[in-house]
Amino acid sequence: MNDTETLKGLIEMAVERHQTSARQLAFKAQEAGLKITYTTLNQIRSNTYKSVPGEQTLRAIAWLAGVEDSVAFTAAGQPVPGPPLADELPPGADNLSPKSRKAVVEMVRVLVDLEAGNSAERTSSEPTKISRHQSHGVAPEGNLGQEQKTGPDDSIIELHGAEAEKYPAPPIEQLAAHPKVKTRREQLDEYTGERDEDSESEKW
């Protein structure tokens, strides 16, 4: 495995490059205006680091190893951030009123959450399964309350992520109630009642 494919490998590269300890590496990074601690470096080297490394930590590791920031982000399995968004705002953005600033921040927050959700959906391994009847929002007649068997006309479709949201379960008002199951006494009364009616009609 290439040393640049893991954060541990990048730190080992940094140690070899600077010929010093993790503690001294942290001091060098801090002198360059980067934020990282030697305990973080040691934990990553020993595979005991339990947190998700932040942007500043990854940039510091990349600088120490002498590689591009994107190499460290890729090794951590994180997307490479673009240039600071503030640098791309048009002139006059800093003069916006507090209300307008709040609106901009909220919009950015929504977009960040949206893209994070899309990324999570792409990596989800649990598909949503619905039948063909459910995909059209209609419950199969005569099958309510019973086990539905899948066959050529009622197969199971696997939908993932946003696709599954297109077919929500039908409202409860549209679902038929379970048919009443008659007891043996009711069946007997119904049967004897029909027989009595037949006897009366035969007399006439």
mmCIF file with all atom_site columns, C-alpha atoms in Angstrom:
data_model
loop_
_atom_site.group_PDB
_atom_site.id
_atom_site.type_symbol
_atom_site.label_atom_id
_atom_site.label_alt_id
_atom_site.label_comp_id
_atom_site.label_asym_id
_atom_site.label_entity_id
_atom_site.label_seq_id
_atom_site.pdbx_PDB_ins_code
_atom_site.Cartn_x
_atom_site.Cartn_y
_atom_site.Cartn_z
_atom_site.occupancy
_atom_site.B_iso_or_equiv
_atom_site.pdbx_formal_charge
_atom_site.auth_seq_id
_atom_site.auth_comp_id
_atom_site.auth_asym_id
_atom_site.auth_atom_id
_atom_site.pdbx_PDB_model_num
ATOM 1   C CA . MET A 1 1   ? 0.000   0.000   0.000   1.00 0.00 ? 1   MET A CA 1
ATOM 2   C CA . ASN A 1 2   ? 1.266   3.480   -0.883  1.00 0.00 ? 2   ASN A CA 1
ATOM 3   C CA . ASP A 1 3   ? 2.175   5.601   2.150   1.00 0.00 ? 3   ASP A CA 1
ATOM 4   C CA . THR A 1 4   ? -0.065  8.394   0.865   1.00 0.00 ? 4   THR A CA 1
ATOM 5   C CA . GLU A 1 5   ? -3.183  6.193   0.991   1.00 0.00 ? 5   GLU A CA 1
ATOM 6   C CA . THR A 1 6   ? -3.550  6.430   4.777   1.00 0.00 ? 6   THR A CA 1
ATOM 7   C CA . LEU A 1 7   ? -3.121  9.182   7.338   1.00 0.00 ? 7   LEU A CA 1
ATOM 8   C CA . LYS A 1 8   ? -0.814  6.902   9.289   1.00 0.00 ? 8   LYS A CA 1
ATOM 9   C CA . GLY A 1 9   ? 1.372   6.562   6.210   1.00 0.00 ? 9   GLY A CA 1
ATOM 10  C CA . LEU A 1 10  ? 1.443   10.334  5.724   1.00 0.00 ? 10  LEU A CA 1
ATOM 11  C CA . ILE A 1 11  ? 2.575   10.881  9.300   1.00 0.00 ? 11  ILE A CA 1
ATOM 12  C CA . GLU A 1 12  ? 5.292   8.283   8.884   1.00 0.00 ? 12  GLU A CA 1
ATOM 13  C CA . MET A 1 13  ? 6.372   10.175  5.786   1.00 0.00 ? 13  MET A CA 1
ATOM 14  C CA . ALA A 1 14  ? 6.473   13.390  7.828   1.00 0.00 ? 14  ALA A CA 1
ATOM 15  C CA . VAL A 1 15  ? 8.571   11.775  10.555  1.00 0.00 ? 15  VAL A CA 1
ATOM 16  C CA . GLU A 1 16  ? 11.010  10.489  7.944   1.00 0.00 ? 16  GLU A CA 1
ATOM 17  C CA . ARG A 1 17  ? 11.018  13.793  6.074   1.00 0.00 ? 17  ARG A CA 1
ATOM 18  C CA . HIS A 1 18  ? 11.805  15.931  9.115   1.00 0.00 ? 18  HIS A CA 1
ATOM 19  C CA . GLN A 1 19  ? 13.774  13.273  11.029  1.00 0.00 ? 19  GLN A CA 1
ATOM 20  C CA . THR A 1 20  ? 12.056  14.133  14.277  1.00 0.00 ? 20  THR A CA 1
ATOM 21  C CA . SER A 1 21  ? 9.374   12.999  16.735  1.00 0.00 ? 21  SER A CA 1
ATOM 22  C CA . ALA A 1 22  ? 5.610   13.529  16.620  1.00 0.00 ? 22  ALA A CA 1
ATOM 23  C CA . ARG A 1 23  ? 5.938   16.146  19.363  1.00 0.00 ? 23  ARG A CA 1
ATOM 24  C CA . GLN A 1 24  ? 8.420   18.169  17.315  1.00 0.00 ? 24  GLN A CA 1
ATOM 25  C CA . LEU A 1 25  ? 6.230   17.761  14.204  1.00 0.00 ? 25  LEU A CA 1
ATOM 26  C CA . ALA A 1 26  ? 3.342   19.347  16.079  1.00 0.00 ? 26  ALA A CA 1
ATOM 27  C CA . PHE A 1 27  ? 5.556   22.260  17.102  1.00 0.00 ? 27  PHE A CA 1
ATOM 28  C CA . LYS A 1 28  ? 6.685   22.764  13.504  1.00 0.00 ? 28  LYS A CA 1
ATOM 29  C CA . ALA A 1 29  ? 3.103   22.813  12.259  1.00 0.00 ? 29  ALA A CA 1
ATOM 30  C CA . GLN A 1 30  ? 2.048   25.273  14.969  1.00 0.00 ? 30  GLN A CA 1
ATOM 31  C CA . GLU A 1 31  ? 4.961   27.575  14.086  1.00 0.00 ? 31  GLU A CA 1
ATOM 32  C CA . ALA A 1 32  ? 3.654   27.589  10.506  1.00 0.00 ? 32  ALA A CA 1
ATOM 33  C CA . GLY A 1 33  ? 0.215   28.658  11.711  1.00 0.00 ? 33  GLY A CA 1
ATOM 34  C CA . LEU A 1 34  ? -1.354  25.183  11.503  1.00 0.00 ? 34  LEU A CA 1
ATOM 35  C CA . LYS A 1 35  ? -3.290  23.568  14.331  1.00 0.00 ? 35  LYS A CA 1
ATOM 36  C CA . ILE A 1 36  ? -2.495  20.005  15.381  1.00 0.00 ? 36  ILE A CA 1
ATOM 37  C CA . THR A 1 37  ? -1.320  18.331  18.588  1.00 0.00 ? 37  THR A CA 1
ATOM 38  C CA . TYR A 1 38  ? 1.294   15.636  19.025  1.00 0.00 ? 38  TYR A CA 1
ATOM 39  C CA . THR A 1 39  ? -1.266  13.447  20.803  1.00 0.00 ? 39  THR A CA 1
ATOM 40  C CA . THR A 1 40  ? -3.384  13.447  17.638  1.00 0.00 ? 40  THR A CA 1
ATOM 41  C CA . LEU A 1 41  ? -0.338  12.487  15.575  1.00 0.00 ? 41  LEU A CA 1
ATOM 42  C CA . ASN A 1 42  ? 0.597   9.673   17.957  1.00 0.00 ? 42  ASN A CA 1
ATOM 43  C CA . GLN A 1 43  ? -2.963  8.331   18.105  1.00 0.00 ? 43  GLN A CA 1
ATOM 44  C CA . ILE A 1 44  ? -3.241  8.228   14.310  1.00 0.00 ? 44  ILE A CA 1
ATOM 45  C CA . ARG A 1 45  ? 0.132   6.463   14.110  1.00 0.00 ? 45  ARG A CA 1
ATOM 46  C CA . SER A 1 46  ? -1.002  3.841   16.648  1.00 0.00 ? 46  SER A CA 1
ATOM 47  C CA . ASN A 1 47  ? -4.497  3.420   15.126  1.00 0.00 ? 47  ASN A CA 1
ATOM 48  C CA . THR A 1 48  ? -6.156  4.572   18.358  1.00 0.00 ? 48  THR A CA 1
ATOM 49  C CA . TYR A 1 49  ? -7.588  7.841   17.022  1.00 0.00 ? 49  TYR A CA 1
ATOM 50  C CA . LYS A 1 50  ? -11.368 7.657   17.527  1.00 0.00 ? 50  LYS A CA 1
ATOM 51  C CA . SER A 1 51  ? -12.461 11.041  16.181  1.00 0.00 ? 51  SER A CA 1
ATOM 52  C CA . VAL A 1 52  ? -13.048 12.239  12.636  1.00 0.00 ? 52  VAL A CA 1
ATOM 53  C CA . PRO A 1 53  ? -10.071 14.435  11.702  1.00 0.00 ? 53  PRO A CA 1
ATOM 54  C CA . GLY A 1 54  ? -11.049 18.009  10.977  1.00 0.00 ? 54  GLY A CA 1
ATOM 55  C CA . GLU A 1 55  ? -9.988  20.202  8.092   1.00 0.00 ? 55  GLU A CA 1
ATOM 56  C CA . GLN A 1 56  ? -7.182  21.902  10.037  1.00 0.00 ? 56  GLN A CA 1
ATOM 57  C CA . THR A 1 57  ? -5.772  18.549  11.180  1.00 0.00 ? 57  THR A CA 1
ATOM 58  C CA . LEU A 1 58  ? -5.718  17.194  7.629   1.00 0.00 ? 58  LEU A CA 1
ATOM 59  C CA . ARG A 1 59  ? -4.108  20.327  6.226   1.00 0.00 ? 59  ARG A CA 1
ATOM 60  C CA . ALA A 1 60  ? -1.417  20.143  8.911   1.00 0.00 ? 60  ALA A CA 1
ATOM 61  C CA . ILE A 1 61  ? -0.669  16.491  8.151   1.00 0.00 ? 61  ILE A CA 1
ATOM 62  C CA . ALA A 1 62  ? -0.429  17.264  4.426   1.00 0.00 ? 62  ALA A CA 1
ATOM 63  C CA . TRP A 1 63  ? 1.967   20.151  5.089   1.00 0.00 ? 63  TRP A CA 1
ATOM 64  C CA . LEU A 1 64  ? 4.163   18.036  7.347   1.00 0.00 ? 64  LEU A CA 1
ATOM 65  C CA . ALA A 1 65  ? 4.284   15.205  4.804   1.00 0.00 ? 65  ALA A CA 1
ATOM 66  C CA . GLY A 1 66  ? 5.006   17.616  1.957   1.00 0.00 ? 66  GLY A CA 1
ATOM 67  C CA . VAL A 1 67  ? 1.977   16.669  -0.134  1.00 0.00 ? 67  VAL A CA 1
ATOM 68  C CA . GLU A 1 68  ? -1.069  18.481  -1.472  1.00 0.00 ? 68  GLU A CA 1
ATOM 69  C CA . ASP A 1 69  ? -4.006  18.967  0.913   1.00 0.00 ? 69  ASP A CA 1
ATOM 70  C CA . SER A 1 70  ? -6.157  16.813  -1.367  1.00 0.00 ? 70  SER A CA 1
ATOM 71  C CA . VAL A 1 71  ? -3.918  13.812  -0.644  1.00 0.00 ? 71  VAL A CA 1
ATOM 72  C CA . ALA A 1 72  ? -4.639  14.006  3.090   1.00 0.00 ? 72  ALA A CA 1
ATOM 73  C CA . PHE A 1 73  ? -8.380  14.494  2.555   1.00 0.00 ? 73  PHE A CA 1
ATOM 74  C CA . THR A 1 74  ? -8.503  11.517  0.198   1.00 0.00 ? 74  THR A CA 1
ATOM 75  C CA . ALA A 1 75  ? -6.574  9.385   2.689   1.00 0.00 ? 75  ALA A CA 1
ATOM 76  C CA . ALA A 1 76  ? -9.150  10.308  5.350   1.00 0.00 ? 76  ALA A CA 1
ATOM 77  C CA . GLY A 1 77  ? -12.027 9.432   3.008   1.00 0.00 ? 77  GLY A CA 1
ATOM 78  C CA . GLN A 1 78  ? -13.318 12.988  3.002   1.00 0.00 ? 78  GLN A CA 1
ATOM 79  C CA . PRO A 1 79  ? -14.236 15.279  0.096   1.00 0.00 ? 79  PRO A CA 1
ATOM 80  C CA . VAL A 1 80  ? -11.655 17.877  -0.759  1.00 0.00 ? 80  VAL A CA 1
ATOM 81  C CA . PRO A 1 81  ? -13.016 21.318  0.192   1.00 0.00 ? 81  PRO A CA 1
ATOM 82  C CA . GLY A 1 82  ? -12.974 24.062  -2.386  1.00 0.00 ? 82  GLY A CA 1
ATOM 83  C CA . PRO A 1 83  ? -11.572 27.556  -1.918  1.00 0.00 ? 83  PRO A CA 1
ATOM 84  C CA . PRO A 1 84  ? -13.066 29.637  0.915   1.00 0.00 ? 84  PRO A CA 1
ATOM 85  C CA . LEU A 1 85  ? -16.586 30.643  -0.057  1.00 0.00 ? 85  LEU A CA 1
ATOM 86  C CA . ALA A 1 86  ? -16.062 34.105  1.400   1.00 0.00 ? 86  ALA A CA 1
ATOM 87  C CA . ASP A 1 87  ? -13.441 34.759  -1.280  1.00 0.00 ? 87  ASP A CA 1
ATOM 88  C CA . GLU A 1 88  ? -16.072 34.181  -3.979  1.00 0.00 ? 88  GLU A CA 1
ATOM 89  C CA . LEU A 1 89  ? -18.751 36.495  -2.593  1.00 0.00 ? 89  LEU A CA 1
ATOM 90  C CA . PRO A 1 90  ? -19.379 39.594  -4.731  1.00 0.00 ? 90  PRO A CA 1
ATOM 91  C CA . PRO A 1 91  ? -18.208 43.040  -3.640  1.00 0.00 ? 91  PRO A CA 1
ATOM 92  C CA . GLY A 1 92  ? -20.548 44.609  -1.118  1.00 0.00 ? 92  GLY A CA 1
ATOM 93  C CA . ALA A 1 93  ? -21.408 41.312  0.599   1.00 0.00 ? 93  ALA A CA 1
ATOM 94  C CA . ASP A 1 94  ? -19.852 42.571  3.828   1.00 0.00 ? 94  ASP A CA 1
ATOM 95  C CA . ASN A 1 95  ? -22.248 45.538  3.778   1.00 0.00 ? 95  ASN A CA 1
ATOM 96  C CA . LEU A 1 96  ? -25.390 43.395  3.919   1.00 0.00 ? 96  LEU A CA 1
ATOM 97  C CA . SER A 1 97  ? -27.825 44.066  6.734   1.00 0.00 ? 97  SER A CA 1
ATOM 98  C CA . PRO A 1 98  ? -27.986 41.591  9.658   1.00 0.00 ? 98  PRO A CA 1
ATOM 99  C CA . LYS A 1 99  ? -31.256 40.214  8.265   1.00 0.00 ? 99  LYS A CA 1
ATOM 100 C CA . SER A 1 100 ? -29.747 39.627  4.824   1.00 0.00 ? 100 SER A CA 1
ATOM 101 C CA . ARG A 1 101 ? -26.635 38.068  6.324   1.00 0.00 ? 101 ARG A CA 1
ATOM 102 C CA . LYS A 1 102 ? -28.808 35.669  8.301   1.00 0.00 ? 102 LYS A CA 1
ATOM 103 C CA . ALA A 1 103 ? -30.676 34.699  5.134   1.00 0.00 ? 103 ALA A CA 1
ATOM 104 C CA . VAL A 1 104 ? -27.402 33.977  3.328   1.00 0.00 ? 104 VAL A CA 1
ATOM 105 C CA . VAL A 1 105 ? -26.101 31.869  6.210   1.00 0.00 ? 105 VAL A CA 1
ATOM 106 C CA . GLU A 1 106 ? -29.343 29.890  6.425   1.00 0.00 ? 106 GLU A CA 1
ATOM 107 C CA . MET A 1 107 ? -29.300 29.227  2.687   1.00 0.00 ? 107 MET A CA 1
ATOM 108 C CA . VAL A 1 108 ? -25.728 27.954  2.865   1.00 0.00 ? 108 VAL A CA 1
ATOM 109 C CA . ARG A 1 109 ? -26.620 25.774  5.850   1.00 0.00 ? 109 ARG A CA 1
ATOM 110 C CA . VAL A 1 110 ? -29.514 24.209  3.930   1.00 0.00 ? 110 VAL A CA 1
ATOM 111 C CA . LEU A 1 111 ? -27.291 23.469  0.938   1.00 0.00 ? 111 LEU A CA 1
ATOM 112 C CA . VAL A 1 112 ? -24.607 21.928  3.163   1.00 0.00 ? 112 VAL A CA 1
ATOM 113 C CA . ASP A 1 113 ? -27.155 19.676  4.861   1.00 0.00 ? 113 ASP A CA 1
ATOM 114 C CA . LEU A 1 114 ? -28.667 18.749  1.494   1.00 0.00 ? 114 LEU A CA 1
ATOM 115 C CA . GLU A 1 115 ? -25.354 17.694  -0.010  1.00 0.00 ? 115 GLU A CA 1
ATOM 116 C CA . ALA A 1 116 ? -24.423 15.805  3.155   1.00 0.00 ? 116 ALA A CA 1
ATOM 117 C CA . GLY A 1 117 ? -27.751 13.964  2.971   1.00 0.00 ? 117 GLY A CA 1
ATOM 118 C CA . ASN A 1 118 ? -27.238 13.077  -0.692  1.00 0.00 ? 118 ASN A CA 1
ATOM 119 C CA . SER A 1 119 ? -23.796 11.728  0.111   1.00 0.00 ? 119 SER A CA 1
ATOM 120 C CA . ALA A 1 120 ? -25.232 9.590   2.909   1.00 0.00 ? 120 ALA A CA 1
ATOM 121 C CA . GLU A 1 121 ? -27.928 8.220   0.589   1.00 0.00 ? 121 GLU A CA 1
ATOM 122 C CA . ARG A 1 122 ? -25.363 7.181   -1.984  1.00 0.00 ? 122 ARG A CA 1
ATOM 123 C CA . THR A 1 123 ? -23.448 5.208   0.629   1.00 0.00 ? 123 THR A CA 1
ATOM 124 C CA . SER A 1 124 ? -26.499 3.645   2.246   1.00 0.00 ? 124 SER A CA 1
ATOM 125 C CA . SER A 1 125 ? -26.623 -0.145  1.905   1.00 0.00 ? 125 SER A CA 1
ATOM 126 C CA . GLU A 1 126 ? -30.195 -0.597  3.114   1.00 0.00 ? 126 GLU A CA 1
ATOM 127 C CA . PRO A 1 127 ? -32.680 -0.444  0.218   1.00 0.00 ? 127 PRO A CA 1
ATOM 128 C CA . THR A 1 128 ? -36.347 0.333   0.677   1.00 0.00 ? 128 THR A CA 1
ATOM 129 C CA . LYS A 1 129 ? -38.558 -2.487  -0.580  1.00 0.00 ? 129 LYS A CA 1
ATOM 130 C CA . ILE A 1 130 ? -42.098 -1.979  -1.778  1.00 0.00 ? 130 ILE A CA 1
ATOM 131 C CA . SER A 1 131 ? -44.458 -4.056  -3.860  1.00 0.00 ? 131 SER A CA 1
ATOM 132 C CA . ARG A 1 132 ? -45.807 -2.994  -7.237  1.00 0.00 ? 132 ARG A CA 1
ATOM 133 C CA . HIS A 1 133 ? -49.184 -2.295  -5.638  1.00 0.00 ? 133 HIS A CA 1
ATOM 134 C CA . GLN A 1 134 ? -47.591 0.037   -3.079  1.00 0.00 ? 134 GLN A CA 1
ATOM 135 C CA . SER A 1 135 ? -45.615 1.795   -5.805  1.00 0.00 ? 135 SER A CA 1
ATOM 136 C CA . HIS A 1 136 ? -48.934 2.959   -7.248  1.00 0.00 ? 136 HIS A CA 1
ATOM 137 C CA . GLY A 1 137 ? -50.354 3.858   -3.829  1.00 0.00 ? 137 GLY A CA 1
ATOM 138 C CA . VAL A 1 138 ? -53.027 1.108   -4.030  1.00 0.00 ? 138 VAL A CA 1
ATOM 139 C CA . ALA A 1 139 ? -53.448 -1.804  -1.686  1.00 0.00 ? 139 ALA A CA 1
ATOM 140 C CA . PRO A 1 140 ? -54.136 -5.159  -3.391  1.00 0.00 ? 140 PRO A CA 1
ATOM 141 C CA . GLU A 1 141 ? -57.767 -6.158  -3.025  1.00 0.00 ? 141 GLU A CA 1
ATOM 142 C CA . GLY A 1 142 ? -58.497 -9.126  -0.820  1.00 0.00 ? 142 GLY A CA 1
ATOM 143 C CA . ASN A 1 143 ? -54.972 -9.232  0.592   1.00 0.00 ? 143 ASN A CA 1
ATOM 144 C CA . LEU A 1 144 ? -55.239 -6.782  3.467   1.00 0.00 ? 144 LEU A CA 1
ATOM 145 C CA . GLY A 1 145 ? -54.260 -8.361  6.740   1.00 0.00 ? 145 GLY A CA 1
ATOM 146 C CA . GLN A 1 146 ? -52.854 -11.393 4.929   1.00 0.00 ? 146 GLN A CA 1
ATOM 147 C CA . GLU A 1 147 ? -49.362 -12.368 3.944   1.00 0.00 ? 147 GLU A CA 1
ATOM 148 C CA . GLN A 1 148 ? -48.612 -11.037 0.477   1.00 0.00 ? 148 GLN A CA 1
ATOM 149 C CA . LYS A 1 149 ? -46.805 -13.439 -1.776  1.00 0.00 ? 149 LYS A CA 1
ATOM 150 C CA . THR A 1 150 ? -44.550 -12.140 -4.472  1.00 0.00 ? 150 THR A CA 1
ATOM 151 C CA . GLY A 1 151 ? -44.848 -13.396 -8.007  1.00 0.00 ? 151 GLY A CA 1
ATOM 152 C CA . PRO A 1 152 ? -44.547 -12.171 -11.579 1.00 0.00 ? 152 PRO A CA 1
ATOM 153 C CA . ASP A 1 153 ? -47.354 -9.635  -11.085 1.00 0.00 ? 153 ASP A CA 1
ATOM 154 C CA . ASP A 1 154 ? -46.493 -8.677  -7.522  1.00 0.00 ? 154 ASP A CA 1
ATOM 155 C CA . SER A 1 155 ? -42.733 -8.656  -7.311  1.00 0.00 ? 155 SER A CA 1
ATOM 156 C CA . ILE A 1 156 ? -40.601 -6.701  -4.877  1.00 0.00 ? 156 ILE A CA 1
ATOM 157 C CA . ILE A 1 157 ? -38.944 -3.532  -6.158  1.00 0.00 ? 157 ILE A CA 1
ATOM 158 C CA . GLU A 1 158 ? -35.886 -2.141  -4.427  1.00 0.00 ? 158 GLU A CA 1
ATOM 159 C CA . LEU A 1 159 ? -35.701 1.625   -4.283  1.00 0.00 ? 159 LEU A CA 1
ATOM 160 C CA . HIS A 1 160 ? -32.811 3.630   -2.865  1.00 0.00 ? 160 HIS A CA 1
ATOM 161 C CA . GLY A 1 161 ? -32.507 7.107   -1.390  1.00 0.00 ? 161 GLY A CA 1
ATOM 162 C CA . ALA A 1 162 ? -34.633 9.838   -2.903  1.00 0.00 ? 162 ALA A CA 1
ATOM 163 C CA . GLU A 1 163 ? -36.271 7.365   -5.307  1.00 0.00 ? 163 GLU A CA 1
ATOM 164 C CA . ALA A 1 164 ? -37.960 5.621   -2.369  1.00 0.00 ? 164 ALA A CA 1
ATOM 165 C CA . GLU A 1 165 ? -39.504 8.898   -1.219  1.00 0.00 ? 165 GLU A CA 1
ATOM 166 C CA . LYS A 1 166 ? -41.535 9.097   -4.431  1.00 0.00 ? 166 LYS A CA 1
ATOM 167 C CA . TYR A 1 167 ? -43.761 6.243   -3.258  1.00 0.00 ? 167 TYR A CA 1
ATOM 168 C CA . PRO A 1 168 ? -44.970 6.931   0.290   1.00 0.00 ? 168 PRO A CA 1
ATOM 169 C CA . ALA A 1 169 ? -47.402 4.596   1.993   1.00 0.00 ? 169 ALA A CA 1
ATOM 170 C CA . PRO A 1 170 ? -51.045 5.404   1.176   1.00 0.00 ? 170 PRO A CA 1
ATOM 171 C CA . PRO A 1 171 ? -53.051 7.370   3.793   1.00 0.00 ? 171 PRO A CA 1
ATOM 172 C CA . ILE A 1 172 ? -54.754 5.245   6.392   1.00 0.00 ? 172 ILE A CA 1
ATOM 173 C CA . GLU A 1 173 ? -58.144 6.513   5.195   1.00 0.00 ? 173 GLU A CA 1
ATOM 174 C CA . GLN A 1 174 ? -57.589 4.725   1.895   1.00 0.00 ? 174 GLN A CA 1
ATOM 175 C CA . LEU A 1 175 ? -56.908 1.394   3.508   1.00 0.00 ? 175 LEU A CA 1
ATOM 176 C CA . ALA A 1 176 ? -59.892 -0.936  3.852   1.00 0.00 ? 176 ALA A CA 1
ATOM 177 C CA . ALA A 1 177 ? -60.628 -2.383  7.263   1.00 0.00 ? 177 ALA A CA 1
ATOM 178 C CA . HIS A 1 178 ? -60.187 -6.058  7.905   1.00 0.00 ? 178 HIS A CA 1
ATOM 179 C CA . PRO A 1 179 ? -63.363 -8.013  7.069   1.00 0.00 ? 179 PRO A CA 1
ATOM 180 C CA . LYS A 1 180 ? -65.178 -9.260  10.118  1.00 0.00 ? 180 LYS A CA 1
ATOM 181 C CA . VAL A 1 181 ? -64.575 -12.925 10.797  1.00 0.00 ? 181 VAL A CA 1
ATOM 182 C CA . LYS A 1 182 ? -67.789 -14.617 11.846  1.00 0.00 ? 182 LYS A CA 1
ATOM 183 C CA . THR A 1 183 ? -67.806 -16.938 14.800  1.00 0.00 ? 183 THR A CA 1
ATOM 184 C CA . ARG A 1 184 ? -69.116 -20.495 14.483  1.00 0.00 ? 184 ARG A CA 1
ATOM 185 C CA . ARG A 1 185 ? -72.296 -19.459 16.322  1.00 0.00 ? 185 ARG A CA 1
ATOM 186 C CA . GLU A 1 186 ? -72.934 -16.611 13.895  1.00 0.00 ? 186 GLU A CA 1
ATOM 187 C CA . GLN A 1 187 ? -72.310 -18.908 10.960  1.00 0.00 ? 187 GLN A CA 1
ATOM 188 C CA . LEU A 1 188 ? -74.699 -21.481 12.423  1.00 0.00 ? 188 LEU A CA 1
ATOM 189 C CA . ASP A 1 189 ? -77.385 -18.865 13.122  1.00 0.00 ? 189 ASP A CA 1
ATOM 190 C CA . GLU A 1 190 ? -77.023 -17.509 9.602   1.00 0.00 ? 190 GLU A CA 1
ATOM 191 C CA . TYR A 1 191 ? -77.260 -21.007 8.156   1.00 0.00 ? 191 TYR A CA 1
ATOM 192 C CA . THR A 1 192 ? -80.266 -22.037 10.258  1.00 0.00 ? 192 THR A CA 1
ATOM 193 C CA . GLY A 1 193 ? -81.956 -18.725 9.545   1.00 0.00 ? 193 GLY A CA 1
ATOM 194 C CA . GLU A 1 194 ? -81.663 -19.331 5.823   1.00 0.00 ? 194 GLU A CA 1
ATOM 195 C CA . ARG A 1 195 ? -83.024 -22.857 6.258   1.00 0.00 ? 195 ARG A CA 1
ATOM 196 C CA . ASP A 1 196 ? -86.017 -21.540 8.263   1.00 0.00 ? 196 ASP A CA 1
ATOM 197 C CA . GLU A 1 197 ? -86.759 -18.956 5.560   1.00 0.00 ? 197 GLU A CA 1
ATOM 198 C CA . ASP A 1 198 ? -86.613 -21.684 2.924   1.00 0.00 ? 198 ASP A CA 1
ATOM 199 C CA . SER A 1 199 ? -89.043 -23.818 4.932   1.00 0.00 ? 199 SER A CA 1
ATOM 200 C CA . GLU A 1 200 ? -91.529 -20.951 5.310   1.00 0.00 ? 200 GLU A CA 1
ATOM 201 C CA . SER A 1 201 ? -91.392 -20.243 1.558   1.00 0.00 ? 201 SER A CA 1
ATOM 202 C CA . GLU A 1 202 ? -92.040 -23.918 0.769   1.00 0.00 ? 202 GLU A CA 1
ATOM 203 C CA . LYS A 1 203 ? -95.200 -23.852 2.873   1.00 0.00 ? 203 LYS A CA 1
ATOM 204 C CA . TRP A 1 204 ? -96.605 -21.108 0.732   1.00 0.00 ? 204 TRP A CA 1
#
